[in-house]
Amino acid sequence: MKQHEVHIPFCEKCSLETNAIFRHLTLEETETLNFEKDFRQYKRGDVLYQEGNRISGFYCINSGIIKVYKTGLDGKEQIIRFAKPGDIIAYRSVLSNEPACTSAKVIEDCQVCFIPSEILISLVKTNSAFALELLKLACHELGEANSFITDIAQKTVRERLAEILLLLVNDFGLDEQNYLRISLTREELANIVGTATESVIRLLSEFKSDRLVDLSGRKIKIMNSKGLEKISNVFS
Amino acid sequence: MKQHEVHIPFCEKCSLETNAIFRHLTLEETETLNFEKDFRQYKRGDVLYQEGNRISGFYCINSGIIKVYKTGLDGKEQIIRFAKPGDIIAYRSVLSNEPACTSAKVIEDCQVCFIPSEILISLVKTNSAFALELLKLACHELGEANSFITDIAQKTVRERLAEILLLLVNDFGLDEQNYLRISLTREELANIVGTATESVIRLLSEFKSDRLVDLSGRKIKIMNSKGLEKISNVFS
DNA sequence: CGGTACGTTGAGTCATATCAACCATAGTGG
DNA sequence: CCACTATGGTTGATATGACTCAACGTACCG
């Protein structure tokens, strides 16, 4: 049946629709990419790579959501970022030529293209517009990391949780009923905010009492984003 | 008198001795750099640029130390990193084409070269080895930022302080008597660790009681780095 | 139907922030 | 030369945010 056929995305299409990174590639380069890439599918819970691994390529996400995290003390995860369609992951390790400093695990079933390191390096060397685009990406992520450091160091857990909720709204959006389009376990939320699972639970139900959110299982409904903004102290 | 003459560093020399970033430039490119750069000197406390500024170039540090920080709630600084001879700063804003997300202030009197944005961009476009080197740098910093996020989120202040001391030893070294070659105020230390000044003071004197360090004013003598390592939980 | 993973709540503890007072030092200006 | 002020360092007392531990509820799954 048609619906069971796997549709392997073409990079030309991919680059136009979702991914700014590849938009400066020539047709020829795009064809090489198409030829060399390896299409893969993963299910929730699958691990793409782990901290410490030497990585032989990077991933371009076509559908689904992946969490990128570091494992700290006692195996507690610290989620660094999420990757969604159009994002690339593991490019850091490839380019800096260091072992992976993070692990990547699937949150929502996904389809990705795996692209060997050599292709990335050779594109950087031959296509300066592409190199510049990658630099922009890395530098932008660096800026976000810096903000996050400041937040974790200076804000309370309450402020951070509110901020993270808004950030998730921004990254993944809301459905028609204002439910967040990404669903995370309480533990995962805690591992972004950098706190204990119990703290997230308590704060979320406080937020619920204050009519800022509504909760039904893992789904979070945003009722008052202005209120969350106020709590999060984003502007001050 | 000779000692009062200002010695403007030549980039060829600079690139060979201190700065891996520029080592792939051609002679011609180095000459352009030498011609276009602006040599500047700053004193402790001087501000090179501030958060929110549009920046028209980046800085290559020839001597001295600069702190790069974000201003958070109530104006409290979060120190993101230090720049020392051979390092470059502000390249992030130039490349991502965003306003500065940090400020830079002089900790130890310094001499720097200011290099206009156009030069950086054009070098990236024409010299792929240079672009790759920059990418490596950005990706490496990104890796460090990720580690720092995990640390701040998961470690105690005590652990972090011990870790930061070791990190400073690593970056700036010790003199003949094992004193750290960088001297910071207690407040600055607190602003790296992400804690209150009083906490740093208390913990430092604990460390002193435990014969891990010795203190004389702003100078910190490292007496037992194995002990600090143990406290910092670097390996676990 | 038992098992496993996740969610929730309560109680107690502790690390750390906050507030306040005080000291030391150095630079300034009258 | 001395009072004056600013800046940084130190210490103590107190408050509290957030973690830990423990028990229990819930839901889904084979």
Tab-separated table of N, CA, C and O (backbone and C1' of nucleotides) in Angstrom, chain A residues 156-157 195-196 198-199 202, chain D residues 17-23:
chain	number	residue	atom	x	y	z
A	156	THR	N	16.082	31.863	39.176
A	156	THR	CA	15.550	30.790	40.008
A	156	THR	C	14.961	29.702	39.106
A	156	THR	O	14.736	29.921	37.917
A	157	VAL	N	14.712	28.556	39.681
A	157	VAL	CA	14.129	27.452	38.937
A	157	VAL	C	12.769	27.871	38.365
A	157	VAL	O	12.442	27.571	37.219
A	195	THR	N	17.021	21.046	37.069
A	195	THR	CA	16.466	20.948	38.425
A	195	THR	C	15.997	19.518	38.664
A	195	THR	O	16.223	18.640	37.829
A	196	ALA	N	15.326	19.277	39.790
A	196	ALA	CA	14.826	17.938	40.097
A	196	ALA	C	13.428	17.763	39.522
A	196	ALA	O	12.677	18.729	39.393
A	198	GLU	N	10.794	16.510	40.788
A	198	GLU	CA	9.755	16.926	41.738
A	198	GLU	C	9.536	18.434	41.705
A	198	GLU	O	8.397	18.905	41.838
A	199	SER	N	10.588	19.168	41.527
A	199	SER	CA	10.461	20.629	41.497
A	199	SER	C	9.637	21.074	40.294
A	199	SER	O	8.793	21.958	40.397
A	202	ARG	N	5.954	20.332	41.008
A	202	ARG	CA	5.368	21.306	41.934
A	202	ARG	C	5.138	22.646	41.258
A	202	ARG	O	4.066	23.257	41.387
D	17	DG	P	11.618	31.141	48.960
D	17	DG	O5'	12.349	30.714	47.611
D	17	DG	C5'	13.681	31.151	47.377
D	17	DG	C4'	14.521	30.013	46.847
D	17	DG	C3'	13.833	29.099	45.850
D	17	DG	O3'	14.765	28.853	44.812
D	17	DG	C1'	14.608	27.810	47.705
D	18	DA	P	14.345	28.169	43.491
D	18	DA	O5'	14.775	26.667	43.718
D	18	DA	C5'	16.142	26.438	44.044
D	18	DA	C4'	16.322	25.060	44.575
D	18	DA	C3'	15.599	23.954	43.795
D	18	DA	O3'	16.598	23.083	43.331
D	18	DA	C1'	15.330	23.673	46.131
D	19	DC	P	16.341	21.701	42.683
D	19	DC	O5'	16.862	20.687	43.812
D	19	DC	C5'	18.171	20.893	44.361
D	19	DC	C4'	18.460	19.797	45.375
D	19	DC	C3'	18.181	18.392	44.864
D	19	DC	O3'	19.250	17.530	45.241
D	19	DC	C1'	16.892	18.821	46.827
D	20	DT	P	19.192	16.000	44.721
D	20	DT	O5'	18.785	15.199	46.021
D	20	DT	C5'	19.169	15.683	47.311
D	20	DT	C4'	18.568	14.798	48.377
D	20	DT	C3'	18.286	13.360	47.944
D	20	DT	O3'	18.761	12.486	48.958
D	20	DT	C1'	16.315	14.354	48.807
D	21	DC	P	18.826	10.893	48.735
D	21	DC	O5'	17.588	10.352	49.574
D	21	DC	C5'	17.343	10.892	50.871
D	21	DC	C4'	15.995	10.436	51.371
D	21	DC	C3'	15.576	9.028	50.927
D	21	DC	O3'	15.092	8.334	52.052
D	21	DC	C1'	13.877	10.586	50.432
D	22	DA	P	14.821	6.733	51.986
D	22	DA	O5'	13.274	6.643	52.344
D	22	DA	C5'	12.618	7.704	53.030
D	22	DA	C4'	11.133	7.627	52.768
D	22	DA	C3'	10.663	6.275	52.208
D	22	DA	O3'	9.472	5.904	52.872
D	22	DA	C1'	9.919	8.002	50.823
D	23	DA	P	8.931	4.383	52.842
D	23	DA	O5'	7.375	4.593	52.637
D	23	DA	C5'	6.720	5.743	53.185
D	23	DA	C4'	5.598	6.146	52.262
D	23	DA	C3'	4.839	4.961	51.667
D	23	DA	O3'	3.471	5.053	52.053
D	23	DA	C1'	5.394	6.568	50.002
